[in-house]
Structures are given as structure tokens and as C-alpha cells.
Amino acid sequence: MKSVASAPAKVILFGEHFIVYGGKAILCAIDKRITVESEIVNSDTIQIDSDLGSITVSKSEPVDKVDAKFRSVIFIAQKMLKQFNSKSGLKISIRSEIPAGVGLGSSSACCVASAGSIAGLFTRYSKQEILNLALEGERTVFERASGADTASCTFGGIVEYTKQGTKNLDLSPKFQLIIANSKIVHSTSDVVARVKQFKESKSDEFAILCDNESALIEEVLDALEKNNSKEIGEKMTVNQAHLQKIGVSNKTLDLMVQSVKDVSYGAKLTGAGDGGCIIALVDESNLKGTLNALSEHECFVTKIDTVGVEQKLVN
Ligand code: PMV
């Protein structure tokens, strides 16, 4: 018997980086998935086969000695084997449609799908329990992770996230999102560390930006409620300016955002920045024009994933 779980990618609509310092973020799960299949095997190892490579480690391998690419999944596997007193090993296969390292939550979705799949071999976890396990796994690699990405990949839909918890916003938006990939791979932990330096060296400026971002997000929640795409887009452009000020945008991202300024409702980088993707907010009236403006870049129009993590047992 195999336990199969999948989880969606995500984009951060508003609030990246500021969320690390106690703000609110608004995220949207999107229709690209990572799928993890796991099965119990008669061995004392954990084997992972994935698009990023393969690894076999002993069940008792210290997790900090494991290649960072596989560490969170190995942690989740070891924790479950121990918790359910299993004498067996595990074979895990990971397949992803989510581009890695470009701010679409591939590592969070991997942690969520792995937690759902591996836990599903032993028990039936709620989404909240899957999230708790996934986040513990994610923090073995990225200690300061706010948990926003993991929550979005777990619950799906559009969520409002604070470190206190996740609120599913029950919305049927009129807008659509275009994602354009700069193809510049970033390291979230490096960018987060740089923002920490900014906060420490320019604490007053950072505090004002945090306040401005919080006020902006309250206005966005209102605009989302009213389904006002034009206003939501304009606020994305304001959010981009906050991200530029803390130094996480770059020339490529600025130019990409600039190129859709007059045609979309608004645009911003999404995720850690320093590369990765931008999102542009559109509807049917300006979708084609925005895609044309971004034609030099790999882009796609997303649908919202309303399901989040899914788990099933198969023979
Ligand atoms: O890893 P990314 O690119 O999806 O960005 C994570 C979002 C941050 O706010 C920068 C970090 C966090 O832990 O929330």
C-alpha cells in the first residue's frame, strides 16, 4: 500500500518579509502541484527519489548531516517512524510541477505533501496537523520561516496569515493572476538575512515601512471583500515600492513590473525577491495586453487552487 499526497504552489499577494516581523500576509494557492508517494519497506533506510536527485540514508542518520535538499523530508520521515514505533524503512518518491527557487513555494509544498503522504501511512492527520509537521520539517532548513507559505500550500484558496494562525478568506475573485519568471534563482534564507540587517541598521525606517505595510493590507482586505480588481492592483504596486525600499527587488524585477505598469491593474515581485517571479493582476480586459508586455519572459496565467493538501491510500 502507498500513501499519496499532493500540495499546491503558492504566491504571496501581499506582505512577504514583513510577515517575518509579525505583520499579516495574504497568499493564494495556485494550480501547480507537487506529489509525494511513500511506502513502508523492509529495510532500515529511508530512500528518496526526486526530480532533484536521489538519496538513501539510515533511519538514525543525524538530520543536520543530511543534504539540505532532502533534509526536511528525511526529518519528517524519521519523526513519523519514531512516533509510530515502526521497525521498517520508507521509500519516498517526489514529483513536482513547481519550478524550484523562484518564490512559488516549491519547498513548502514539498514539506506539506511529504507530511501528508508519510503521516498517511500510519494515521489520518487533519490539515492543521499536517501543517504543524510540515513546518517543523521546513524549519530544519530555514529556521526563520514565517510559516506563511506552508499554511497556504496546506489550506489552499486565498488566506490571511499571521504567526497566530491562518484565516481562509472565502472569496470568488474577478481578477486573474499572471506569473512571470525572471529565471533568477534566489535563496530565501539569504534574502531574509539581508532584510534582518536592514532592520537592524535602519530600525526607524523599517518600523515605518512595517506600519505602512500593515495599513496597506487592511485596505487590501477591504478591496478584496469588494472584489475591486483595480484597487487591489494599485495596492500591489504600492507593496512593490515597500519591497524596493527594503532592498529585495532588483533591476530585472523592477523592469518586469515596470513593463506591465500601464496595461495591468498592478504588479509586484512575489516571495523573497532577489529574483524569482513577479505577479501581475488582470482580468479578461487586460489579460492579453499584459501577456504581450511580458512576452520576453516565461509566463503563465494561474487558477486559484481551492483544495490545498490532498491525501489518499492506493494499492
Ligand atoms: O521562499 P519564498 O520566495 O516563497 O519567500 C518566502 C517569504 C518570506 O516572507 C520572504 C519569508 C517567510 O518565511 O515568510
PDB file of C-alpha atoms in Angstrom, residues 5 9 28 34-35 60 81 91 98 104 112 123-124 129 132 140 150 165 173 180 190 196 204 226 229 233 252 258 268:
ATOM      1  CA  ALA A   5      -0.340  13.258  -1.064  1.00  0.00           C
ATOM      2  CA  ALA A   9       2.289  26.014  -5.115  1.00  0.00           C
ATOM      3  CA  CYS A  28      -3.059  32.475  -2.820  1.00  0.00           C
ATOM      4  CA  ILE A  34       3.975  18.548  -6.039  1.00  0.00           C
ATOM      5  CA  THR A  35       3.103  14.906  -5.416  1.00  0.00           C
ATOM      6  CA  SER A  60      19.029   7.109  12.515  1.00  0.00           C
ATOM      7  CA  LEU A  81       8.783   6.241  12.041  1.00  0.00           C
ATOM      8  CA  LYS A  91      10.651   4.588   0.140  1.00  0.00           C
ATOM      9  CA  ILE A  98       6.510  23.692  -9.420  1.00  0.00           C
ATOM     10  CA  LEU A 104       6.370  29.759  -5.785  1.00  0.00           C
ATOM     11  CA  VAL A 112       3.329  19.693   3.129  1.00  0.00           C
ATOM     12  CA  THR A 123      -2.643   7.684  10.787  1.00  0.00           C
ATOM     13  CA  ARG A 124      -5.161  10.219   9.490  1.00  0.00           C
ATOM     14  CA  GLU A 129      -1.617  18.529  11.987  1.00  0.00           C
ATOM     15  CA  ASN A 132       2.491  21.530  12.046  1.00  0.00           C
ATOM     16  CA  THR A 140      15.262  22.188   9.756  1.00  0.00           C
ATOM     17  CA  THR A 150       3.399  26.257   4.346  1.00  0.00           C
ATOM     18  CA  GLY A 165      -2.855  31.375  12.589  1.00  0.00           C
ATOM     19  CA  PRO A 173     -12.271  36.994  -7.095  1.00  0.00           C
ATOM     20  CA  ALA A 180       6.252  35.823 -14.948  1.00  0.00           C
ATOM     21  CA  ASP A 190      19.929  34.792   2.307  1.00  0.00           C
ATOM     22  CA  LYS A 196      17.295  41.484   9.093  1.00  0.00           C
ATOM     23  CA  ASP A 204      13.221  53.634  12.347  1.00  0.00           C
ATOM     24  CA  LYS A 226     -15.474  44.447  -2.541  1.00  0.00           C
ATOM     25  CA  SER A 229      -9.536  44.456  -9.005  1.00  0.00           C
ATOM     26  CA  GLY A 233      -3.756  46.017  -8.369  1.00  0.00           C
ATOM     27  CA  THR A 252      15.270  42.701 -13.630  1.00  0.00           C
ATOM     28  CA  GLN A 258       7.504  48.482 -14.967  1.00  0.00           C
ATOM     29  CA  LYS A 268       4.865  43.216  -7.741  1.00  0.00           C
TER      30      LYS A 268
END
